[in-house]
Coordinates of C-alpha atoms in Angstrom, one line a residue:
Chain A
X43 CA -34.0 1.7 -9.5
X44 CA -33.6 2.2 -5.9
X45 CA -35.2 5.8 -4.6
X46 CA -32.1 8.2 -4.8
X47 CA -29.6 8.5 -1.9
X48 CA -28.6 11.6 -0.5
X49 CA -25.1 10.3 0.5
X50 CA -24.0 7.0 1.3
X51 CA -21.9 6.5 5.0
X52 CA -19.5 3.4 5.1
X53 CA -17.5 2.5 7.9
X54 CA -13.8 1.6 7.8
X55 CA -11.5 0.1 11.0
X56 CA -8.1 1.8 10.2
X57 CA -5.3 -0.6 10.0
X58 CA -2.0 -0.2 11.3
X59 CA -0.6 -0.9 7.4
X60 CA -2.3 2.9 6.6
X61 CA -0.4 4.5 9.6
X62 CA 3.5 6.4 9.2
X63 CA 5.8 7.1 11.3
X64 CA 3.6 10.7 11.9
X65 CA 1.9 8.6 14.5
X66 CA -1.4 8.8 12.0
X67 CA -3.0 7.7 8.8
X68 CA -0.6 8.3 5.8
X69 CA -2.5 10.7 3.6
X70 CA -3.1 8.5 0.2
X71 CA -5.4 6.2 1.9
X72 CA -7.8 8.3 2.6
X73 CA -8.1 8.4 -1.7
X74 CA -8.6 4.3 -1.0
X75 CA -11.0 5.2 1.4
X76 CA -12.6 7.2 -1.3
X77 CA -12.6 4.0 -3.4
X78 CA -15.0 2.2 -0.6
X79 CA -16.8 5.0 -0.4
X80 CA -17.9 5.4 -3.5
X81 CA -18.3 1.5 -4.9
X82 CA -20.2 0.9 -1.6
X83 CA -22.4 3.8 -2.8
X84 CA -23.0 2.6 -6.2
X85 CA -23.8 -0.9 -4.2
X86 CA -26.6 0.7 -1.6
X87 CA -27.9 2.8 -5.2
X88 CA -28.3 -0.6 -6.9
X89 CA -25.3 -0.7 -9.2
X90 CA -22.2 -3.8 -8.8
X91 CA -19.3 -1.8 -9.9
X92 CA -17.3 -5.4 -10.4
X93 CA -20.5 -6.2 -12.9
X94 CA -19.9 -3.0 -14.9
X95 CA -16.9 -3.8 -15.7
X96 CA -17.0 -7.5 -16.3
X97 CA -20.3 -7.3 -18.2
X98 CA -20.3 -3.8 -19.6
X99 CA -16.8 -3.2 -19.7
X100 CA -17.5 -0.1 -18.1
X101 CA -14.3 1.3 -16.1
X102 CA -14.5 4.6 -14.0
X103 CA -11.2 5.3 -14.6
X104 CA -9.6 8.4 -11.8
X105 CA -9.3 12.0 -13.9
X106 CA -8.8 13.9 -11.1
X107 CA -8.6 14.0 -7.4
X108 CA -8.8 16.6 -4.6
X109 CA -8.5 16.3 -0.8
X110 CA -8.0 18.4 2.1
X111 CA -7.1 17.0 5.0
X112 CA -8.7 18.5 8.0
X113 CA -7.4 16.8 11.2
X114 CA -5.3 13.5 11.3
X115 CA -6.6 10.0 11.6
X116 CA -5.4 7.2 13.9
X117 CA -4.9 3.5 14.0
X118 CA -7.9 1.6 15.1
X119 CA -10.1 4.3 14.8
X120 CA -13.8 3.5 13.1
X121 CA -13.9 6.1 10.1
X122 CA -16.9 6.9 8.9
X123 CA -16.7 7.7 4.4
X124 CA -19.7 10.2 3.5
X125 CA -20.0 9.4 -0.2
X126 CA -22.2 11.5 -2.8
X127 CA -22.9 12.1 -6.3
X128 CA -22.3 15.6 -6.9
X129 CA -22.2 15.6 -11.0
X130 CA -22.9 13.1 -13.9
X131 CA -22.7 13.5 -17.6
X132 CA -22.4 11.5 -20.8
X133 CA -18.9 10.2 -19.7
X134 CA -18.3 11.4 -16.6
X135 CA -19.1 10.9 -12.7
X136 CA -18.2 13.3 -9.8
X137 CA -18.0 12.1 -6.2
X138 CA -18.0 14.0 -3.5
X139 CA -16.4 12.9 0.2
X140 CA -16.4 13.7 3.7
X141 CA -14.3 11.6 6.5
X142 CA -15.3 11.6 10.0
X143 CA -14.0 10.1 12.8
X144 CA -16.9 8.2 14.5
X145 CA -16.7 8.6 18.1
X146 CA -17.2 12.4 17.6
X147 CA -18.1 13.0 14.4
X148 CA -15.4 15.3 13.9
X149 CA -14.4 16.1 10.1
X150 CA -11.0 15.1 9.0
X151 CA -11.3 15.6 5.7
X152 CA -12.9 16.5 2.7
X153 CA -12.6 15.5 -1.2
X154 CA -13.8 14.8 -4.3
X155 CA -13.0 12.7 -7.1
X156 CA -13.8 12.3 -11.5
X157 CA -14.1 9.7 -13.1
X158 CA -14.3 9.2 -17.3
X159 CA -16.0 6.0 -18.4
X160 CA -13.4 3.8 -20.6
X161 CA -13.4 0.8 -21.9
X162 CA -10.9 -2.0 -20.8
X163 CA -8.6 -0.9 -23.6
X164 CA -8.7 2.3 -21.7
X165 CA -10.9 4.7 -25.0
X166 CA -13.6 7.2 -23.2
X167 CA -16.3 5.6 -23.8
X168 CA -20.4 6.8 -23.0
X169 CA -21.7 5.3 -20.0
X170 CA -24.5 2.3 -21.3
X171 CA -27.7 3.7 -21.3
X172 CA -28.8 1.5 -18.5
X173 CA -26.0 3.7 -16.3
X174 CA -26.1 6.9 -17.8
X175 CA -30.2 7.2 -17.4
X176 CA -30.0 6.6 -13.6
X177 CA -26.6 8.7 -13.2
X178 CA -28.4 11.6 -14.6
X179 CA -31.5 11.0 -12.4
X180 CA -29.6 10.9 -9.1
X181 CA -27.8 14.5 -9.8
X182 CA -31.3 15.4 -10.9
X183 CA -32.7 14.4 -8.1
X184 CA -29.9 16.1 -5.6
X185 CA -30.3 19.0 -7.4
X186 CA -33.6 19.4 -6.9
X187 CA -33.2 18.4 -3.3
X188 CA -30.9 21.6 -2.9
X189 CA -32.9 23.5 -4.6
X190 CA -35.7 23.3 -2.3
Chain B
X286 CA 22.8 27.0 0.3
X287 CA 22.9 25.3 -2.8
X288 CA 21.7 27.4 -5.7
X289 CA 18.5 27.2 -6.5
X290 CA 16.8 24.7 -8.4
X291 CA 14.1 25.6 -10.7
X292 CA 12.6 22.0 -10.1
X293 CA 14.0 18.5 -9.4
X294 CA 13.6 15.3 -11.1
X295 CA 13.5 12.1 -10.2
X296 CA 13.3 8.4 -11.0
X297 CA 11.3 5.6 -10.7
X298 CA 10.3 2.1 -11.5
X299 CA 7.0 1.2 -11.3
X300 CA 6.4 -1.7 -9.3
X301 CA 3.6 -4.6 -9.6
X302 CA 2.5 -4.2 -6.5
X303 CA 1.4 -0.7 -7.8
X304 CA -0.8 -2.0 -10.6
X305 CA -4.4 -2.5 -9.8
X306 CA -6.9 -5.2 -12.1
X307 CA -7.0 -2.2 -14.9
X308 CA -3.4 -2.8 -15.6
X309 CA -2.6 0.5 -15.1
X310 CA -1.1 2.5 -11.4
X311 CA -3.6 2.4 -8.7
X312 CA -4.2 6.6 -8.7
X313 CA -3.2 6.8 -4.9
X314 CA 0.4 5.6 -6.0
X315 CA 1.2 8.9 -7.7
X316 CA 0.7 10.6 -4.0
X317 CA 3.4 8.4 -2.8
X318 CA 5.5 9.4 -5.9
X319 CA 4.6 12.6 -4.8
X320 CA 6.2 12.3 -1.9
X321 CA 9.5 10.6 -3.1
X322 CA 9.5 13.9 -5.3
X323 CA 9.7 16.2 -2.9
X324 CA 12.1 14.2 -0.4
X325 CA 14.6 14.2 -3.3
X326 CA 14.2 17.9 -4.5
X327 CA 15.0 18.7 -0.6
X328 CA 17.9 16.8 -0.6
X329 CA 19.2 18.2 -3.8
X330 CA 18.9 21.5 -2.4
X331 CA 20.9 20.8 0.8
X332 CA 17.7 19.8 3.4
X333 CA 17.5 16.2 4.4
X334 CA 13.8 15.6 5.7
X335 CA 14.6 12.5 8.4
X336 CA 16.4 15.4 10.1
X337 CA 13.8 17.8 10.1
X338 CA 11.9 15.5 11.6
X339 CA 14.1 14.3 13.9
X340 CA 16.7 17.7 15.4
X341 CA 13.8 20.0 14.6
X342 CA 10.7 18.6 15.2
X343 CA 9.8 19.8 11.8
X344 CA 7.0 17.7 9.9
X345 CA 5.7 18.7 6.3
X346 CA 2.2 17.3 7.5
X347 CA 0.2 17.1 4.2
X348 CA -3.0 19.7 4.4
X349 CA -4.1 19.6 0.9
X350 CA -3.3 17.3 -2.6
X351 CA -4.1 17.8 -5.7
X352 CA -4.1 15.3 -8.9
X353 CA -4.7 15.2 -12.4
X354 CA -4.5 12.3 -14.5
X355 CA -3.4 12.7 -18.0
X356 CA -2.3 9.4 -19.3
X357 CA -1.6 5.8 -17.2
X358 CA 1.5 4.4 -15.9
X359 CA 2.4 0.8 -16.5
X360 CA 3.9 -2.0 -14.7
X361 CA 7.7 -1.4 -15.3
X362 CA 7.7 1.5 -16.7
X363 CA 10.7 4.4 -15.8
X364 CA 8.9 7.4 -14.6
X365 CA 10.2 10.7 -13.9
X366 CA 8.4 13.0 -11.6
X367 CA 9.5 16.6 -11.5
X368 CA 8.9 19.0 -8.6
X369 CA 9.7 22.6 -8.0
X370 CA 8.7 24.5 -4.3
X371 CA 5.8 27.1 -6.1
X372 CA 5.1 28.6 -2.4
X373 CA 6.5 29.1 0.7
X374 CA 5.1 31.1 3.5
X375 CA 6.0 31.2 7.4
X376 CA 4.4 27.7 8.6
X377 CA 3.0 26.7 4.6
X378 CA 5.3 24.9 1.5
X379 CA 3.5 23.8 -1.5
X380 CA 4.9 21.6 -4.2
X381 CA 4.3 21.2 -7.9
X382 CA 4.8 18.3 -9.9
X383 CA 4.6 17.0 -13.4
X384 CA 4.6 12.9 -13.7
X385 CA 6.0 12.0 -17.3
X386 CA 7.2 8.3 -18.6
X387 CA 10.8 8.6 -19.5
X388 CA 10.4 6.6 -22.5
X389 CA 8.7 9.1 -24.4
X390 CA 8.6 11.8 -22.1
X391 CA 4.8 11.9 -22.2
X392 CA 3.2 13.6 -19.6
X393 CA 0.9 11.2 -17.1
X394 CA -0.2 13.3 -14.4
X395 CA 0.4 16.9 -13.3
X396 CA -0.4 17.5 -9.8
X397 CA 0.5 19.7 -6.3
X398 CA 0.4 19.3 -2.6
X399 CA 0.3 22.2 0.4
X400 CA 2.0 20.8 3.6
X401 CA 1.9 22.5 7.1
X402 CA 4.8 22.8 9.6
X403 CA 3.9 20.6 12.6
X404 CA 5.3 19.5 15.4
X405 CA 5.7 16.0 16.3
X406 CA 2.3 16.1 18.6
X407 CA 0.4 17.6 15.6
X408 CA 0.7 21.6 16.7
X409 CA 1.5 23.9 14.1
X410 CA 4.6 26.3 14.4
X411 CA 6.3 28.3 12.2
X412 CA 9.4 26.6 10.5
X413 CA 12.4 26.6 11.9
X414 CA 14.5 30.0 10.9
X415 CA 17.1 28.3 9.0
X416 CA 14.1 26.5 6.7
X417 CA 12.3 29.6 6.7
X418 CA 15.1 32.0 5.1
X419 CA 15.5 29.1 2.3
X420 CA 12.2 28.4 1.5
X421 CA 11.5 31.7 1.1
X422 CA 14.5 32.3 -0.8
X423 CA 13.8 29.6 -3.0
X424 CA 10.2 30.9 -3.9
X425 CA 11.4 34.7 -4.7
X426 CA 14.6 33.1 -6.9
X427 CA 11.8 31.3 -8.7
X428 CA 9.6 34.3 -8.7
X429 CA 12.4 36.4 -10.4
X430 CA 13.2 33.6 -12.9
X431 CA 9.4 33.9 -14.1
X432 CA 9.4 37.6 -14.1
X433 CA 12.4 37.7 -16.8
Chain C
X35 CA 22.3 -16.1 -22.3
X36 CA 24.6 -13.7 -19.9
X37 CA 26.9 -15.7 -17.3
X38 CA 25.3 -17.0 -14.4
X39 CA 25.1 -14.6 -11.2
X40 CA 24.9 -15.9 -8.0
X41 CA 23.0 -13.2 -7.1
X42 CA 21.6 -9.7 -7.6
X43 CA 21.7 -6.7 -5.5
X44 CA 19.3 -4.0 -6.1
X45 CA 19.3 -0.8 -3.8
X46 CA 15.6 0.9 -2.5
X47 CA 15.5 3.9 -0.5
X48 CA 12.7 2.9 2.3
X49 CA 10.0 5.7 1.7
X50 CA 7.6 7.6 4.2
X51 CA 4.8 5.7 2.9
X52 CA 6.4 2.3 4.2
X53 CA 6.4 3.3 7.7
X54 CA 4.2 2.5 10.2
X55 CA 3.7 4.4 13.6
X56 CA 6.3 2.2 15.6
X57 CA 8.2 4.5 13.0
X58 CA 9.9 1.7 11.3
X59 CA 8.7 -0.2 7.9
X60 CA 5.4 -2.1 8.1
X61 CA 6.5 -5.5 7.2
X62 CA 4.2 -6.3 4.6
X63 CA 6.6 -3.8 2.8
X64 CA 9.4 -6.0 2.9
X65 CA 7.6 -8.7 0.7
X66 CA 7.2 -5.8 -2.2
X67 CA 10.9 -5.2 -2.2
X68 CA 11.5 -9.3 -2.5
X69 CA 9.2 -8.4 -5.7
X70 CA 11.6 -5.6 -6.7
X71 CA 14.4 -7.8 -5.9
X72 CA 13.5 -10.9 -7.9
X73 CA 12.4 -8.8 -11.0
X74 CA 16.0 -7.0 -11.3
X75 CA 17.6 -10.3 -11.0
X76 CA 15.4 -11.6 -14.0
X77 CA 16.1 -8.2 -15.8
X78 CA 20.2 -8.4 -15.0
X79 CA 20.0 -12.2 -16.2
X80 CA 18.8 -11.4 -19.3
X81 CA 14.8 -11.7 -19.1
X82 CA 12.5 -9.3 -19.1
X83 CA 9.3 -10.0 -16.6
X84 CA 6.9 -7.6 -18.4
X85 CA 7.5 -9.4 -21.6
X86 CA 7.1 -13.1 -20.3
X87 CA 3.6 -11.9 -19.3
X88 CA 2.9 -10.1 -22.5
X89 CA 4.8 -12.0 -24.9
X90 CA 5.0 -15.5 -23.9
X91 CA 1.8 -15.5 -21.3
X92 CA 3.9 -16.9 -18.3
X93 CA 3.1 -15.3 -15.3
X94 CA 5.1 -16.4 -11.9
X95 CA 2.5 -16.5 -9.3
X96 CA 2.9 -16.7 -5.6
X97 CA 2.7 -19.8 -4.0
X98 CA 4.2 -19.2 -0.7
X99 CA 6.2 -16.3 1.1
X100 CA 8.3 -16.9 4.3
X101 CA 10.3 -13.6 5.8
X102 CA 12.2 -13.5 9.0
X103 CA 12.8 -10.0 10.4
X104 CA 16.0 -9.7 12.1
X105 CA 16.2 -5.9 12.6
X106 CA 14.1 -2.6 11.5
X107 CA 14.3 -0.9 8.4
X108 CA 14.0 2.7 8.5
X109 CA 12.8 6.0 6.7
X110 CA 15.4 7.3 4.2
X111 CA 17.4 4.6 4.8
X112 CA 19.4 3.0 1.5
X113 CA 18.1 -0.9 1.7
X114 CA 20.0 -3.4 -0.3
X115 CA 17.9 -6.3 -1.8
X116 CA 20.5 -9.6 -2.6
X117 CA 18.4 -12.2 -4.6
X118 CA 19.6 -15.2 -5.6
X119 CA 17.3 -18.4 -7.4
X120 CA 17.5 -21.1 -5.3
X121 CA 15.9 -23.4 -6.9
X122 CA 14.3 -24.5 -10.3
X123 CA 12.2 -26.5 -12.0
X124 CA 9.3 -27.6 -14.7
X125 CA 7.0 -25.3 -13.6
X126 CA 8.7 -23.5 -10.3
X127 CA 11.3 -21.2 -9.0
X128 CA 12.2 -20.4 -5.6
X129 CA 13.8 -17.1 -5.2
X130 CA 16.0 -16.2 -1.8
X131 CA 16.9 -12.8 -0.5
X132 CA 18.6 -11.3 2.2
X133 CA 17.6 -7.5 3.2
X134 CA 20.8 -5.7 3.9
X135 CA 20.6 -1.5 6.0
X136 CA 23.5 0.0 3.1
X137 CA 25.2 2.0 5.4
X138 CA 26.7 -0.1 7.5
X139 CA 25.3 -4.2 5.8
X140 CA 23.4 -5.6 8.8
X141 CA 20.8 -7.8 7.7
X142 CA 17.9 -6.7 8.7
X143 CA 15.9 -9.7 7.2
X144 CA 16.0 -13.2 5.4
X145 CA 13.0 -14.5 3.2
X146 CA 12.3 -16.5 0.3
X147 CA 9.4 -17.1 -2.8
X148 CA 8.2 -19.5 -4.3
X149 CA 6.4 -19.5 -7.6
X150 CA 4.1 -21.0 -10.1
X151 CA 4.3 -20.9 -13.8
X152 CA 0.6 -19.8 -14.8
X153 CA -1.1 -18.3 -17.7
X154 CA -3.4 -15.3 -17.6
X155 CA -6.1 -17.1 -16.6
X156 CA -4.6 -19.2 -13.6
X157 CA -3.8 -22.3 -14.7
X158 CA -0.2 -23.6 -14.2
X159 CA 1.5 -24.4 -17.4
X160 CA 5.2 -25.1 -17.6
X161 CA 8.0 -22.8 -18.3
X162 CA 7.9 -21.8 -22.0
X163 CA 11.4 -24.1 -23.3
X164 CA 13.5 -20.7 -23.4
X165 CA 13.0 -19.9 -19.8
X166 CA 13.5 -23.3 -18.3
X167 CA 16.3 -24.2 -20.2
X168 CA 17.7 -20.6 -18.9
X169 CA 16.1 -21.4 -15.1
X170 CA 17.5 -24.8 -15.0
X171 CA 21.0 -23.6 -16.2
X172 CA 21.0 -20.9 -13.5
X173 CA 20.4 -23.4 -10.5
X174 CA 22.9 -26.0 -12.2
X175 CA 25.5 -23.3 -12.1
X176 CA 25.0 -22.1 -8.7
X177 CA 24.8 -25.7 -7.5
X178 CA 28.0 -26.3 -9.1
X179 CA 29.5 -23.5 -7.3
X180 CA 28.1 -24.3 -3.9
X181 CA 29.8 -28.2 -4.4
X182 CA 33.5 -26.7 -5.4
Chain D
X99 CA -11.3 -12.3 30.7
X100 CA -13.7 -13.8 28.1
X101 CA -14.1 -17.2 27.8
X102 CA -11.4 -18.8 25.8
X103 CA -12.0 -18.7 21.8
X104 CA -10.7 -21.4 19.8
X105 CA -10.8 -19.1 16.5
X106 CA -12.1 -15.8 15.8
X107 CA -13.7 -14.8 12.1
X108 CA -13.5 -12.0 10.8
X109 CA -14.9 -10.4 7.1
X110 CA -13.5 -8.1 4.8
X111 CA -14.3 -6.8 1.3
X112 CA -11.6 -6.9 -1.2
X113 CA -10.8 -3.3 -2.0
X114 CA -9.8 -2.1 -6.0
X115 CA -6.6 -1.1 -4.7
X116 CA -5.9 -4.2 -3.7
X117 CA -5.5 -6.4 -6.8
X118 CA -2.6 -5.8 -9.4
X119 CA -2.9 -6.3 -12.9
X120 CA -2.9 -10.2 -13.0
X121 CA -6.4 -9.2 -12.1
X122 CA -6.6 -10.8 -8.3
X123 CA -5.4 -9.8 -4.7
X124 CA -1.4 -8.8 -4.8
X125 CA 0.2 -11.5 -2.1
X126 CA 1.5 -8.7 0.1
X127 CA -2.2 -7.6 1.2
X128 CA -2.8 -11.1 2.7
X129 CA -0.3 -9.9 5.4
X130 CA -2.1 -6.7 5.8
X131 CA -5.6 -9.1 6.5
X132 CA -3.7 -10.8 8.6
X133 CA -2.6 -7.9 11.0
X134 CA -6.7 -7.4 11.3
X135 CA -7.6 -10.8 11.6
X136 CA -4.9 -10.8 14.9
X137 CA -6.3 -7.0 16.1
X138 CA -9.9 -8.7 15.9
X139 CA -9.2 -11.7 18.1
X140 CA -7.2 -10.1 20.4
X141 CA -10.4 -7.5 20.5
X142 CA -12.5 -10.4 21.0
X143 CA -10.6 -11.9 23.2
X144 CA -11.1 -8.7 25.5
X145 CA -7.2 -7.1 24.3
X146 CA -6.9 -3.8 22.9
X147 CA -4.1 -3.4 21.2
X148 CA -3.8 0.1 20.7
X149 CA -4.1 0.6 24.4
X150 CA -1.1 -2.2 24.8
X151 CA 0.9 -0.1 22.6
X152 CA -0.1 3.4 24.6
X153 CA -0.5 2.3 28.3
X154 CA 1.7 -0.4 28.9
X155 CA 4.3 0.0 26.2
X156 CA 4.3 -3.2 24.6
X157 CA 4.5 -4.2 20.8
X158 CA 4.0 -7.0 18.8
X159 CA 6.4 -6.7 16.8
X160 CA 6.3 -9.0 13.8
X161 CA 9.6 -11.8 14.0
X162 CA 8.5 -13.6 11.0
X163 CA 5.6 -14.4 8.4
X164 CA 4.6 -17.3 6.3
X165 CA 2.1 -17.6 4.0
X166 CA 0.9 -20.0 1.6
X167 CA -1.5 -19.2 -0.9
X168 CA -3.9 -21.8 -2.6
X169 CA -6.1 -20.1 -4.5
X170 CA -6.3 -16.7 -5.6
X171 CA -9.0 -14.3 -3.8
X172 CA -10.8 -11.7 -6.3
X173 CA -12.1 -8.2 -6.3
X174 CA -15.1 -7.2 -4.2
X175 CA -15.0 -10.5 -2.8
X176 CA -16.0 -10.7 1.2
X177 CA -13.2 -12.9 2.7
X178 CA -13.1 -14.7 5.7
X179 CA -9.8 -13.7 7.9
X180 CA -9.9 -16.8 10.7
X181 CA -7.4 -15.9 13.3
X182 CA -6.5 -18.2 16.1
X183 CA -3.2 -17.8 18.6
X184 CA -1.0 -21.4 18.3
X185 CA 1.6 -20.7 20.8
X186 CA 2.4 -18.4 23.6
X187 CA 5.5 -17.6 25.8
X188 CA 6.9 -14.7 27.9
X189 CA 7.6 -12.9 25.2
X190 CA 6.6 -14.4 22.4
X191 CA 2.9 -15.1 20.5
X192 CA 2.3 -16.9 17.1
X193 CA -1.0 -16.7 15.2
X194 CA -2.2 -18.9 12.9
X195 CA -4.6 -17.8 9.9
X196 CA -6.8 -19.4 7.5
X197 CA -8.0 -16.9 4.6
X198 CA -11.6 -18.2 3.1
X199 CA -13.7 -17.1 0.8
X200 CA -17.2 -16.4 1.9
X201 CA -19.4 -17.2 -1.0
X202 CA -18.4 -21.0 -1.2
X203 CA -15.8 -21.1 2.4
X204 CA -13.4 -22.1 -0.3
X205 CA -9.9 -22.1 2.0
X206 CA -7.3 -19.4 -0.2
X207 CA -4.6 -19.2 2.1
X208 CA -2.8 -20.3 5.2
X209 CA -0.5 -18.6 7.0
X210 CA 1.2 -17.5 10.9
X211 CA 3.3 -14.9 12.1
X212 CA 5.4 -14.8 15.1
X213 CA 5.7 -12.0 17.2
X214 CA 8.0 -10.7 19.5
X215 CA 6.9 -8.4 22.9
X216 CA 9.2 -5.1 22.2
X217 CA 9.2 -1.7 23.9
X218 CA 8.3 1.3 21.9
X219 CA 12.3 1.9 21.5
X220 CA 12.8 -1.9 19.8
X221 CA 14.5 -3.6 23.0
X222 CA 12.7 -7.2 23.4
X223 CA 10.6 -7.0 26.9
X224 CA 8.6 -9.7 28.5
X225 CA 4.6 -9.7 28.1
X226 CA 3.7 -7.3 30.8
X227 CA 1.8 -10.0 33.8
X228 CA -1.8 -9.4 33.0
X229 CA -1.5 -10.1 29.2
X230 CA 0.9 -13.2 29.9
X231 CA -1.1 -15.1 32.0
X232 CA -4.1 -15.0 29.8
X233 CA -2.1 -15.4 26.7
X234 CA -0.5 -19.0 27.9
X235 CA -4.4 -19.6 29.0
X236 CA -5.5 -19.3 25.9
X237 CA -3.0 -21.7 24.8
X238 CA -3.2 -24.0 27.5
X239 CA -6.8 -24.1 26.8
X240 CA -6.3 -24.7 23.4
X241 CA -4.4 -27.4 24.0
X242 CA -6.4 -29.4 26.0
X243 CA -9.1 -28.7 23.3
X244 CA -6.8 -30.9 20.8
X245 CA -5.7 -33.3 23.6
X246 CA -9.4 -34.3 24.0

């Protein structure tokens, strides 16, 4: 295993598809966003979300999704997804988000997102040992981090 | 004014384009639903959105959303999503809604959203008197209705 | 088998989602409403697309997509989708639509799809007997009519 | 201006959101890859096309699309977008794509759009002078590449 991440920064180009007639980035991509974030996280921490599910038919299926949106964001724009674990249990997986705008840093939004593990047939299922061992250790080791 | 509606429904087919590898709805599909929601409960009750936009300079700019996933929605599937107005304040409007497949009338997601009034360059202003005294109305008629 | 249309007209109100900032629909848009177009066709004709994937593995894939934009859609505007089957055969089908503005018909755009016959895991396979006969009888009929 | 390209390259990683439940991309996305394949060359090329659209007024507005697709392209996947411009006139460009995968360069789709110079309210303008004259460059020097 990887030493544990704190958080996990992708960048994203915005598109001119994720725009609206606002003039700025229609507000469900930034859950797609989200999405990068978090399986380009799992990538840096070690884990290939694609295998999970292929070979461990392990899916982390969306229970719940928050987001506040803080300032807008604009087409062509280099968008900067702060990704981190904030909770992990037998079955579940909390991510945690911040957006920023990279030419200032400026925070457009914030959000979180939990996930259940399920099988492809869609039953909760526990995460496979191999996951659910380093899951625990990365909030574990945040945790302690915060602590300090 | 039209009298008050204690929420408004709405329907629609799910599209494949709105399926992801899961075969289920990509989550960030129900925001757009969302939206169709409350478009269509404004209409019913006598506001039509394009011209808020367009004679008022009025935009619902989404500041916050909020999702829970109960059950998926499949390819195809007739969905209904209900929405009701549960607050309305001088420059603030928050929406409700409950996803549920017609079919069976089981309930898939359950979820809200607080918008801002903006104008077109992204300034916030108080709404427009005439969407004011409604909105408000609208949120102390529902009010009552709960008291009772 | 129900009598022969020569085509199908399905209406889509365009939603804020769809938009870009040039504050018209982003054209990739256009190519999901062919989708809704051609699958109401199907479902007016008699078949039912969800269960020719489920039932009788026969998925239409894309082969190739051709659109020509004549003039912009719009938010909130009622879009009418004609589709028609153009042609037909072993393994194919070619679908045709014109994108009409409801309020007052101009055609905003012209495209056509074409598709392969494949099973769930890609390969092309013809037409399950049912379907072609059906397919076959459609572009016979319309052929017909285009010769009187 | 840069020296002439005679492509330009450009990766991107299949997102979840993107595939449907046949379990690949959905065909509409390929447009959407397009649109940065176009935005990068034009980037490389030393354009910038948000600045076209704010400082001189002038959109590409998208006349027509066509797209054939090969073979399909896959979750998580890194695919090549290669973008080059095919023909040029005063108010007219037309890109041509070629959609690989990285792993193996396998070729997945092919495709061009056509584009139209518009003004920000729709009406058809010509290229303002300093884009025109390198646009037809680039083609002329194109041309004489294949003439050689």
């Amino acid at each position: 295993m990887k030493p544990t991440l704190a958080y996990h920064d992708v960048t994203i180009r915005v598109r001119y598809a994720e725009t609206d007639q606002m003039g700025v980035v229609y507000h469900s991509n930034f859950l797609i966003w989200f999405e990068v974030g978090r399986v380009e996280l799992m990538r840096a921490q070690g884990f290939d979300y694609k295998r999970m599910e292929i070979e461990d038919d392990c899916h982390l299926v969306v229970a719940e999704v928050h987001c506040r949106y803080h300032h807008p964001a604009r087409y062509d724009e280099l968008i900067i997804v702060r990704t981190r674990i904030v909770d992990a249990k037998n079955r579940m997986l909390k991510f945690g988000y911040e957006v920023f705008r990279q030419e200032d840093q400026k925070l457009l939004a914030t959000g979180d997102t939990t996930h259940i593990s399920c099988r492809r047939d869609g039953r909760v299922t526990h995460f496979p040992e191999k996951y659910k061992a380093e899951f625990l250790a990365i909030v574990a080791a945040l945790s302690e981090r915060k602590a300090e």
